[in-house]
């Protein structure tokens, strides 16, 4: 009622929303990143004509918050690049559609400028690693998770300040995770890899998902890559209805500045997962107490299809609760890596906890099994995982070994040492 009144008075004051005045800027900032020519989404949402032809569907998907894809709940912790629409933006879009999709006066606001498919956002990279030949994505079938191991050809050690993953065909790539491997072990050049990459990487370089730009390391925290390292990329392909060819490239940007800080993966994970068929509320917990002060800069959650809720929070030594992540409707399809709007200081002896909830009932539309089956921990598509990775920078770098020892102990306790197996 209040809402209707507020809207009615807004309409009286300035008339129904128009495309040029009200709608264009919402679509350009919150949608066009994925909805423009050559990007992942199936149609553009840039011009008036684009928006008008999809008006009804737009009103529906923004009301249900199916679009834009953005999983964290509002009001718990602030993330950089938050795509969530405000209630007011949703009302504006709804009123524009209900009011007859008025174009409005004046020229269409110029659309945002996106780098072309064959342009690098940060300029010419210092090193480019290309997939040697196109990967073929079949027209139909389930999503494909493929790992690739490629030589970098580096003959000297380097410090990486930024990395850009550039798909050649953005329609089929849902996300990619990048790692380095400095081991001398023999590896296949490519293999199927749902969930985990099946090897213990030397460094994580971050991830890419549609609508996100290059991966940039925080100032002073370039990632060392030793000569001879290989690039490991896990790429998630989504069939589009026709056979697609995809040949991605990765651009590396180096710096001469040796890192003075390091981003450490404070990972909480559990392998104690045994979800009975039909169980709608199966809870997995884990906790870790950091022996040193860190600044948390981001969070990467991981679970498969049955997970619904993901929560992670810290209890500071003074008893204060600090949220680190809160997702109520996890969708495996959108694997974003979240950066905090500003670093979160976690003093020494902060307890970090995670709690994931899984729904293995028939009532979960994402349950791949019908009838439901018992599901255990494991890296495969039929298994489940529970992990939350808090990307953290030690406040005093000389304390890093202490954190390393605590984490190693926690990892060994949670995975039992048998988790990472080499691919066949
Ligand atoms: C991160 C990328 C991304 C962003 C941002 C995004 N979309 Fe989408 N959108 C997609 C993809 C991909 C699809 C295709 C369906 C799918 O894979 O879920 C899609 C599908 C749609 C559809 C068709 C849904 C259907 O059921 O057919 C509509 C309408 C839509 N988006 C509107 C929007 C609007 C409006 C915004 C901004 C408020 C937006 N999208 C932001 C990626 C995005």
Short mmCIF file of C-alpha atoms and ligand atoms in Angstrom, two decimals:
data_model
loop_
_atom_site.label_atom_id
_atom_site.label_comp_id
_atom_site.label_asym_id
_atom_site.label_seq_id
_atom_site.Cartn_x
_atom_site.Cartn_y
_atom_site.Cartn_z
CA UNK A 1 0.00 0.00 0.00
CA UNK A 2 2.75 2.40 1.03
CA UNK A 3 4.64 1.32 -2.05
CA UNK A 4 1.67 2.01 -4.34
CA UNK A 5 1.19 5.44 -2.81
CA UNK A 6 4.84 6.33 -3.17
CA UNK A 7 4.76 5.21 -6.76
CA UNK A 8 1.58 7.06 -7.56
CA UNK A 9 2.99 10.28 -6.14
CA UNK A 10 6.26 9.77 -8.01
CA UNK A 11 4.26 9.32 -11.22
CA UNK A 12 2.28 12.50 -10.60
CA UNK A 13 5.49 14.42 -9.95
CA UNK A 14 7.47 13.37 -12.99
CA UNK A 15 5.28 11.10 -15.14
CA UNK A 16 5.95 7.44 -15.88
CA UNK A 17 9.62 6.51 -16.25
CA UNK A 18 11.09 6.85 -19.73
CA UNK A 19 13.90 4.98 -21.40
CA UNK A 20 16.17 7.95 -22.03
CA UNK A 21 15.74 9.49 -18.59
CA UNK A 22 15.40 6.53 -16.20
CA UNK A 23 15.77 3.10 -17.75
CA UNK A 24 18.89 3.34 -19.93
CA UNK A 25 21.22 4.02 -17.03
CA UNK A 26 19.95 1.02 -15.06
CA UNK A 27 20.37 -1.35 -18.01
CA UNK A 28 23.77 0.07 -18.86
CA UNK A 29 25.23 -0.23 -15.39
CA UNK A 30 23.58 -3.46 -14.20
CA UNK A 31 22.84 -5.51 -17.35
CA UNK A 32 24.79 -4.51 -20.45
CA UNK A 33 28.08 -5.96 -19.12
CA UNK A 34 26.69 -9.39 -20.07
CA UNK A 35 23.92 -8.27 -22.40
CA UNK A 36 25.84 -6.80 -25.34
CA UNK A 37 26.87 -8.21 -28.70
CA UNK A 38 29.36 -11.06 -28.40
CA UNK A 39 28.84 -11.52 -24.64
CA UNK A 40 27.44 -14.45 -22.69
CA UNK A 41 23.79 -13.39 -22.55
CA UNK A 42 21.57 -14.37 -25.48
CA UNK A 43 20.55 -10.79 -26.44
CA UNK A 44 21.68 -7.17 -26.02
CA UNK A 45 20.14 -4.74 -23.57
CA UNK A 46 21.74 -1.51 -24.72
CA UNK A 47 19.40 0.40 -27.05
CA UNK A 48 15.77 1.43 -26.61
CA UNK A 49 14.75 -1.13 -29.25
CA UNK A 50 16.61 -3.91 -27.34
CA UNK A 51 14.84 -3.05 -24.11
CA UNK A 52 11.40 -2.48 -25.63
CA UNK A 53 11.37 -5.85 -27.39
CA UNK A 54 12.15 -7.68 -24.11
CA UNK A 55 10.19 -5.41 -21.79
CA UNK A 56 7.81 -7.95 -20.27
CA UNK A 57 10.52 -10.50 -19.67
CA UNK A 58 12.76 -7.83 -18.10
CA UNK A 59 10.04 -6.86 -15.64
CA UNK A 60 9.60 -10.52 -14.66
CA UNK A 61 13.24 -11.49 -14.20
CA UNK A 62 14.11 -8.41 -12.20
CA UNK A 63 11.08 -8.83 -9.94
CA UNK A 64 12.04 -12.43 -9.14
CA UNK A 65 15.70 -11.31 -8.90
CA UNK A 66 16.69 -14.01 -11.36
CA UNK A 67 18.55 -11.17 -13.11
CA UNK A 68 21.08 -9.77 -12.73
CA UNK A 69 22.81 -12.85 -11.32
CA UNK A 70 24.08 -11.79 -7.90
CA UNK A 71 24.00 -14.21 -5.02
CA UNK A 72 24.98 -12.49 -1.76
CA UNK A 73 22.09 -11.27 0.38
CA UNK A 74 22.05 -7.50 0.95
CA UNK A 75 22.77 -5.98 4.33
CA UNK A 76 25.45 -8.35 5.64
CA UNK A 77 28.74 -7.40 4.02
CA UNK A 78 29.58 -4.96 1.19
CA UNK A 79 31.12 -6.32 -1.99
CA UNK A 80 32.88 -4.50 -4.82
CA UNK A 81 31.04 -4.67 -8.15
CA UNK A 82 27.69 -5.43 -6.48
CA UNK A 83 25.25 -6.05 -9.34
CA UNK A 84 22.12 -6.28 -7.20
CA UNK A 85 19.29 -3.95 -8.24
CA UNK A 86 17.90 -1.62 -5.60
CA UNK A 87 14.16 -1.88 -4.84
CA UNK A 88 13.79 1.53 -6.46
CA UNK A 89 15.46 0.35 -9.69
CA UNK A 90 13.09 -2.63 -9.83
CA UNK A 91 10.10 -0.31 -9.32
CA UNK A 92 11.36 1.98 -12.08
CA UNK A 93 11.69 -0.91 -14.55
CA UNK A 94 8.24 -2.27 -13.57
CA UNK A 95 6.61 1.16 -13.91
CA UNK A 96 8.30 1.71 -17.28
CA UNK A 97 6.88 -1.57 -18.60
CA UNK A 98 3.44 -1.01 -17.03
CA UNK A 99 3.39 2.55 -18.40
CA UNK A 100 3.85 1.37 -22.01
CA UNK A 101 7.68 1.45 -22.44
CA UNK A 102 7.88 5.17 -23.25
CA UNK A 103 11.02 6.18 -25.12
CA UNK A 104 11.23 9.69 -23.69
CA UNK A 105 12.79 12.90 -24.98
CA UNK A 106 16.28 13.47 -26.26
CA UNK A 107 18.84 11.19 -27.82
CA UNK A 108 19.48 7.71 -26.44
CA UNK A 109 22.26 7.96 -23.87
CA UNK A 110 25.49 6.61 -25.40
CA UNK A 111 26.03 2.99 -24.37
CA UNK A 112 29.00 2.04 -22.22
CA UNK A 113 32.17 1.22 -24.14
CA UNK A 114 33.24 -2.39 -23.81
CA UNK A 115 36.55 -3.74 -25.04
CA UNK A 116 36.08 -5.57 -28.35
CA UNK A 117 36.24 -9.35 -28.26
CA UNK A 118 39.82 -9.26 -29.59
CA UNK A 119 41.04 -6.39 -27.37
CA UNK A 120 42.75 -6.66 -24.01
CA UNK A 121 41.22 -4.47 -21.31
CA UNK A 122 44.61 -3.51 -19.83
CA UNK A 123 46.47 -3.09 -23.13
CA UNK A 124 49.03 -5.42 -24.68
CA UNK A 125 50.00 -8.19 -22.24
CA UNK A 126 53.63 -9.08 -21.48
CA UNK A 127 52.87 -12.72 -22.24
CA UNK A 128 49.95 -14.40 -24.01
CA UNK A 129 49.16 -18.09 -23.64
CA UNK A 130 46.63 -19.37 -26.22
CA UNK A 131 44.76 -22.61 -26.33
CA UNK A 132 46.61 -24.35 -29.20
CA UNK A 133 43.42 -25.46 -30.93
CA UNK A 134 39.72 -24.74 -30.53
CA UNK A 135 37.73 -26.76 -28.02
CA UNK A 136 34.48 -28.05 -29.51
CA UNK A 137 31.38 -27.61 -27.38
CA UNK A 138 28.56 -29.90 -28.53
CA UNK A 139 25.14 -28.39 -29.28
CA UNK A 140 23.33 -30.19 -26.48
CA UNK A 141 24.00 -32.01 -23.25
CA UNK A 142 25.07 -31.04 -19.80
CA UNK A 143 27.66 -28.40 -18.98
CA UNK A 144 31.31 -29.28 -19.54
CA UNK A 145 34.11 -28.68 -17.03
CA UNK A 146 37.46 -29.02 -18.74
CA UNK A 147 40.97 -28.49 -17.43
CA UNK A 148 43.83 -27.43 -19.69
CA UNK A 149 47.55 -27.54 -18.82
CA UNK A 150 49.63 -25.31 -21.08
CA UNK A 151 53.31 -24.34 -21.01
CA UNK A 152 53.94 -20.65 -20.32
CA UNK A 153 57.37 -20.83 -21.92
CA UNK A 154 58.77 -18.60 -19.14
CA UNK A 155 62.56 -18.86 -18.95
CA UNK A 156 62.88 -16.53 -15.95
CA UNK A 157 60.94 -15.99 -12.75
CA UNK A 158 58.26 -13.28 -12.95
CA UNK A 159 55.88 -11.37 -10.72
CA UNK A 160 52.33 -11.24 -12.05
CA UNK A 161 50.32 -8.09 -11.30
CA UNK A 162 47.30 -8.87 -13.48
CA UNK A 163 45.85 -11.63 -15.62
CA UNK A 164 43.10 -11.45 -18.20
CA UNK A 165 41.18 -14.49 -19.40
CA UNK A 166 39.69 -13.79 -22.84
CA UNK A 167 37.29 -16.31 -24.35
CA UNK A 168 37.11 -16.26 -28.17
CA UNK A 169 33.44 -17.23 -27.93
CA UNK A 170 31.75 -15.68 -24.93
CA UNK A 171 28.40 -17.35 -25.55
CA UNK A 172 29.67 -20.70 -24.27
CA UNK A 173 32.05 -19.82 -21.42
CA UNK A 174 30.41 -19.57 -18.01
CA UNK A 175 33.50 -19.24 -15.89
CA UNK A 176 37.20 -20.02 -15.69
CA UNK A 177 39.65 -20.53 -12.83
CA UNK A 178 43.38 -20.02 -13.37
CA UNK A 179 46.34 -21.56 -11.56
CA UNK A 180 50.03 -22.15 -12.04
CA UNK A 181 51.81 -25.47 -11.72
CA UNK A 182 55.56 -25.35 -11.12
CA UNK A 183 55.87 -29.10 -10.58
CA UNK A 184 57.77 -31.32 -12.97
CA UNK A 185 55.04 -33.97 -12.93
CA UNK A 186 53.77 -35.29 -16.23
CA UNK A 187 50.26 -34.00 -16.91
CA UNK A 188 47.76 -34.54 -19.71
CA UNK A 189 47.26 -31.36 -21.82
CA UNK A 190 43.54 -31.45 -21.14
CA UNK A 191 41.06 -33.55 -19.14
CA UNK A 192 37.50 -33.40 -17.79
CA UNK A 193 37.42 -31.82 -14.31
CA UNK A 194 34.18 -30.99 -12.58
CA UNK A 195 34.53 -29.39 -9.13
CA UNK A 196 38.27 -29.52 -8.50
CA UNK A 197 41.21 -29.39 -10.87
CA UNK A 198 42.59 -32.72 -9.67
CA UNK A 199 46.06 -31.43 -8.85
CA UNK A 200 47.62 -29.31 -6.14
CA UNK A 201 48.39 -25.97 -7.85
CA UNK A 202 51.47 -23.91 -7.03
CA UNK A 203 49.57 -20.60 -7.15
CA UNK A 204 45.97 -19.53 -7.69
CA UNK A 205 45.65 -16.65 -10.16
CA UNK A 206 41.95 -16.00 -9.55
CA UNK A 207 38.93 -16.49 -11.72
CA UNK A 208 36.91 -15.00 -14.53
CA UNK A 209 33.16 -14.98 -15.02
CA UNK A 210 30.98 -13.06 -17.49
CA UNK A 211 30.65 -9.37 -16.81
CA UNK A 212 33.88 -9.27 -14.80
CA UNK A 213 37.14 -7.77 -16.04
CA UNK A 214 40.77 -8.80 -15.64
CA UNK A 215 42.07 -10.18 -12.35
CA UNK A 216 44.27 -7.56 -10.69
CA UNK A 217 46.41 -8.35 -7.67
CA UNK A 218 46.29 -5.88 -4.78
CA UNK A 219 49.14 -3.31 -4.70
CA UNK A 220 52.38 -4.90 -3.50
CA UNK A 221 50.95 -8.43 -3.74
CA UNK A 222 52.06 -9.57 -7.21
CA UNK A 223 52.11 -13.35 -7.58
CA UNK A 224 55.47 -15.01 -8.18
CA UNK A 225 55.54 -17.39 -11.13
CA UNK A 226 58.75 -19.38 -11.47
CA UNK A 227 60.30 -20.19 -14.82
CA UNK A 228 59.00 -23.31 -16.46
CA UNK A 229 55.62 -23.03 -14.72
CA UNK A 230 52.58 -24.23 -16.58
CA UNK A 231 49.21 -22.49 -16.72
CA UNK A 232 46.28 -24.60 -15.51
CA UNK A 233 42.83 -23.37 -16.53
CA UNK A 234 39.53 -24.91 -15.49
CA UNK A 235 36.86 -23.77 -17.93
CA UNK A 236 33.11 -24.24 -17.56
CA UNK A 237 31.34 -24.49 -20.94
CA UNK A 238 27.58 -24.23 -21.35
CA UNK A 239 26.09 -25.70 -24.59
CA UNK A 240 24.03 -23.18 -26.59
CA UNK A 241 21.97 -25.38 -28.92
CA UNK A 242 24.49 -25.36 -31.75
CA UNK A 243 28.02 -26.73 -31.95
CA UNK A 244 30.41 -24.00 -30.85
CA UNK A 245 34.17 -23.59 -31.21
CA UNK A 246 36.03 -21.83 -28.43
CA UNK A 247 39.68 -20.92 -28.22
CA UNK A 248 40.54 -18.76 -25.23
CA UNK A 249 43.70 -16.78 -24.47
CA UNK A 250 45.24 -15.66 -21.21
CA UNK A 251 47.23 -12.42 -21.03
CA UNK A 252 49.77 -11.97 -18.22
CA UNK A 253 50.96 -8.56 -17.00
CA UNK A 254 54.25 -8.56 -15.10
CA UNK A 255 55.82 -6.08 -12.70
CA UNK A 256 59.41 -5.61 -11.55
CA UNK A 257 58.20 -4.91 -8.03
CA UNK A 258 58.79 -7.95 -5.86
CA UNK A 259 55.77 -8.56 -3.65
CA UNK A 260 55.90 -7.25 -0.09
CA UNK A 261 52.53 -8.74 0.75
CA UNK A 262 50.85 -12.00 -0.05
CA UNK A 263 47.26 -13.01 -0.54
CA UNK A 264 46.76 -16.20 1.45
CA UNK A 265 43.87 -18.57 0.91
CA UNK A 266 42.39 -19.09 4.36
CA UNK A 267 40.34 -22.07 3.33
CA UNK A 268 37.67 -23.76 5.42
CA UNK A 269 36.44 -27.05 4.01
CA UNK A 270 34.74 -30.20 5.18
CA UNK A 271 34.66 -33.71 3.81
CA UNK A 272 32.16 -34.83 6.41
CA UNK A 273 29.28 -34.86 3.94
CA UNK A 274 26.78 -37.72 3.76
CA UNK A 275 23.38 -36.42 2.72
CA UNK A 276 20.49 -38.90 2.95
CA UNK A 277 18.09 -39.06 0.00
CA UNK A 278 15.18 -36.71 0.66
CA UNK A 279 16.93 -34.69 3.41
CA UNK A 280 16.02 -31.03 2.82
CA UNK A 281 18.10 -29.39 5.50
CA UNK A 282 21.53 -31.03 5.80
CA UNK A 283 24.06 -28.80 7.54
CA UNK A 284 27.85 -28.88 7.10
CA UNK A 285 30.03 -26.80 9.41
CA UNK A 286 33.68 -25.98 9.77
CA UNK A 287 35.73 -23.44 11.70
CA UNK A 288 39.26 -22.07 11.83
CA UNK A 289 40.91 -19.71 14.29
CA UNK A 290 43.57 -17.49 12.76
CA UNK A 291 46.67 -17.20 14.96
CA UNK A 292 47.63 -13.87 13.34
CA UNK A 293 45.91 -10.66 12.24
CA UNK A 294 44.81 -10.58 8.59
CA UNK A 295 42.93 -8.30 6.23
CA UNK A 296 40.24 -10.29 4.43
CA UNK A 297 39.95 -8.90 0.87
CA UNK A 298 37.52 -11.36 -0.72
CA UNK A 299 35.74 -14.69 -0.54
CA UNK A 300 35.35 -17.63 -2.92
CA UNK A 301 32.67 -20.15 -1.91
CA UNK A 302 32.46 -23.63 -3.39
CA UNK A 303 29.76 -26.30 -3.38
CA UNK A 304 27.95 -28.26 -6.06
CA UNK A 305 24.30 -28.55 -7.08
CA UNK A 306 22.49 -29.46 -3.85
CA UNK A 307 23.82 -26.62 -1.73
CA UNK A 308 21.26 -23.93 -0.99
CA UNK A 309 22.61 -21.71 1.76
CA UNK A 310 26.16 -20.61 2.40
CA UNK A 311 27.14 -18.61 5.42
CA UNK A 312 30.53 -17.57 6.71
CA UNK A 313 31.28 -15.19 9.53
CA UNK A 314 34.03 -14.22 11.93
CA UNK A 315 33.84 -13.81 15.67
CA UNK A 316 36.45 -11.23 16.67
CA UNK A 317 38.35 -11.59 19.97
CA UNK A 318 36.11 -8.82 21.42
CA UNK A 319 33.03 -10.96 20.68
CA UNK A 320 31.81 -8.88 17.74
CA UNK A 321 30.31 -10.82 14.80
CA UNK A 322 31.51 -9.87 11.33
CA UNK A 323 29.75 -11.37 8.29
CA UNK A 324 32.00 -12.68 5.51
CA UNK A 325 29.36 -14.21 3.20
CA UNK A 326 25.62 -14.88 3.20
CA UNK A 327 23.95 -16.63 0.26
CA UNK A 328 20.42 -17.98 0.63
CA UNK A 329 19.90 -19.43 -2.81
CA UNK A 330 23.19 -20.75 -4.18
CA UNK A 331 23.24 -21.41 -7.91
CA UNK A 332 26.22 -23.43 -9.10
CA UNK A 333 25.88 -21.78 -12.51
CA UNK A 334 27.21 -18.45 -11.29
CA UNK A 335 30.66 -18.94 -9.88
CA UNK A 336 31.69 -15.43 -8.98
CA UNK A 337 34.68 -14.68 -6.83
CA UNK A 338 33.69 -11.92 -4.47
CA UNK A 339 35.89 -8.98 -3.44
CA UNK A 340 34.95 -6.95 -0.38
CA UNK A 341 34.25 -3.25 -0.96
CA UNK A 342 37.06 -2.61 1.54
CA UNK A 343 39.38 -4.98 3.40
CA UNK A 344 37.99 -6.44 6.62
CA UNK A 345 40.48 -6.48 9.51
CA UNK A 346 40.41 -9.76 11.46
CA UNK A 347 42.68 -9.54 14.54
CA UNK A 348 44.72 -12.50 15.81
CA UNK A 349 42.55 -15.18 17.45
CA UNK A 350 39.51 -14.38 15.31
CA UNK A 351 37.35 -17.47 14.86
CA UNK A 352 36.04 -17.97 11.32
CA UNK A 353 33.05 -20.26 10.87
CA UNK A 354 31.18 -21.63 7.88
CA UNK A 355 27.78 -23.27 7.68
CA UNK A 356 26.41 -24.69 4.41
CA UNK A 357 22.90 -26.10 4.02
CA UNK A 358 22.08 -28.77 1.41
CA UNK A 359 18.67 -29.73 0.07
CA UNK A 360 18.58 -33.30 -1.27
CA UNK A 361 14.78 -33.44 -1.51
CA UNK A 362 12.54 -33.58 -4.57
CA UNK A 363 11.51 -30.02 -3.68
CA UNK A 364 14.92 -28.71 -4.79
CA UNK A 365 14.56 -27.86 -8.51
CA UNK A 366 18.37 -28.11 -8.86
CA UNK A 367 18.50 -31.68 -7.54
CA UNK A 368 19.99 -33.68 -10.46
CA UNK A 369 18.64 -36.99 -9.08
CA UNK A 370 15.02 -38.06 -9.40
CA UNK A 371 14.31 -39.93 -7.21
CA UNK A 372 16.82 -38.38 -4.81
CA UNK A 373 19.90 -40.46 -3.92
CA UNK A 374 22.33 -40.46 -1.01
CA UNK A 375 25.15 -37.99 -1.81
CA UNK A 376 28.68 -38.10 -0.37
CA UNK A 377 31.69 -35.79 -0.36
CA UNK A 378 33.79 -35.84 -3.51
CA UNK A 379 34.91 -33.80 -6.50
CA UNK A 380 32.55 -35.31 -9.13
CA UNK A 381 29.25 -33.93 -10.40
CA UNK A 382 27.34 -36.60 -8.44
CA UNK A 383 29.18 -35.64 -5.20
CA UNK A 384 29.06 -32.60 -2.98
CA UNK A 385 31.70 -30.25 -1.64
CA UNK A 386 31.79 -27.60 1.07
CA UNK A 387 34.45 -24.94 1.01
CA UNK A 388 34.87 -21.26 1.61
CA UNK A 389 38.11 -19.50 0.76
CA UNK A 390 38.75 -16.22 2.54
CA UNK A 391 41.38 -14.34 0.53
CA UNK A 392 43.50 -12.75 3.25
CA UNK A 393 46.62 -10.61 3.55
CA UNK A 394 48.63 -10.94 6.80
CA UNK A 395 48.87 -7.57 8.57
CA UNK A 396 52.46 -8.36 9.61
CA UNK A 397 54.07 -10.39 6.83
CA UNK A 398 56.69 -11.87 9.17
CA UNK A 399 53.85 -13.79 10.87
CA UNK A 400 52.91 -15.60 7.66
CA UNK A 401 54.64 -18.90 8.58
CA UNK A 402 52.51 -19.12 11.72
CA UNK A 403 49.32 -18.83 9.63
CA UNK A 404 50.73 -21.33 7.15
CA UNK A 405 51.31 -23.92 9.88
CA UNK A 406 47.81 -23.45 11.33
CA UNK A 407 46.21 -23.73 7.88
CA UNK A 408 48.21 -26.79 6.93
CA UNK A 409 47.09 -28.56 10.09
CA UNK A 410 43.48 -27.60 9.39
CA UNK A 411 43.67 -28.75 5.76
CA UNK A 412 45.17 -32.10 6.73
CA UNK A 413 42.49 -32.64 9.35
CA UNK A 414 39.65 -31.76 6.97
CA UNK A 415 40.76 -33.59 3.83
CA UNK A 416 42.53 -36.54 5.43
CA UNK A 417 45.41 -36.11 2.99
CA UNK A 418 43.73 -38.18 0.28
CA UNK A 419 41.70 -35.56 -1.48
CA UNK A 420 43.89 -34.39 -4.32
CA UNK A 421 44.45 -37.21 -6.76
CA UNK A 422 46.28 -36.94 -10.04
CA UNK A 423 44.13 -37.12 -13.16
CA UNK A 424 44.49 -40.35 -15.18
C1 LIG B 1 26.62 -11.70 -15.25
C2 LIG B 1 25.96 -11.65 -16.53
C3 LIG B 1 24.56 -11.10 -16.64
C4 LIG B 1 24.08 -9.91 -16.13
C5 LIG B 1 24.85 -8.84 -15.37
C6 LIG B 1 22.70 -9.85 -16.52
N1 LIG B 1 22.35 -10.94 -17.24
FE1 LIG B 1 20.50 -11.38 -18.00
N2 LIG B 1 21.20 -13.15 -18.69
C7 LIG B 1 22.49 -13.62 -18.60
C8 LIG B 1 22.59 -14.92 -19.22
C9 LIG B 1 23.84 -15.76 -19.37
C10 LIG B 1 21.29 -15.26 -19.66
C11 LIG B 1 20.85 -16.56 -20.34
C12 LIG B 1 20.13 -17.46 -19.40
C13 LIG B 1 21.04 -18.03 -18.33
O1 LIG B 1 22.09 -18.61 -18.65
O2 LIG B 1 20.67 -17.93 -17.13
C14 LIG B 1 20.44 -14.12 -19.30
C15 LIG B 1 19.09 -14.08 -19.55
C16 LIG B 1 18.27 -12.96 -19.35
C17 LIG B 1 16.88 -12.88 -19.71
C18 LIG B 1 16.07 -13.99 -20.35
C19 LIG B 1 15.50 -14.85 -19.25
C20 LIG B 1 14.64 -15.97 -19.76
O3 LIG B 1 14.03 -16.62 -18.90
O4 LIG B 1 14.60 -16.20 -20.97
C21 LIG B 1 16.44 -11.63 -19.39
C22 LIG B 1 15.07 -11.02 -19.61
C23 LIG B 1 17.57 -10.94 -18.78
N3 LIG B 1 18.65 -11.78 -18.77
C24 LIG B 1 17.53 -9.65 -18.29
C25 LIG B 1 18.57 -9.05 -17.60
C26 LIG B 1 18.46 -7.75 -16.99
C27 LIG B 1 17.25 -6.83 -17.06
C28 LIG B 1 19.67 -7.51 -16.38
C29 LIG B 1 20.06 -6.30 -15.57
C30 LIG B 1 19.10 -5.81 -14.62
C31 LIG B 1 20.52 -8.67 -16.63
N4 LIG B 1 19.82 -9.57 -17.36
C32 LIG B 1 21.84 -8.79 -16.18
C33 LIG B 1 23.56 -12.94 -18.03
C34 LIG B 1 23.46 -11.74 -17.34
#
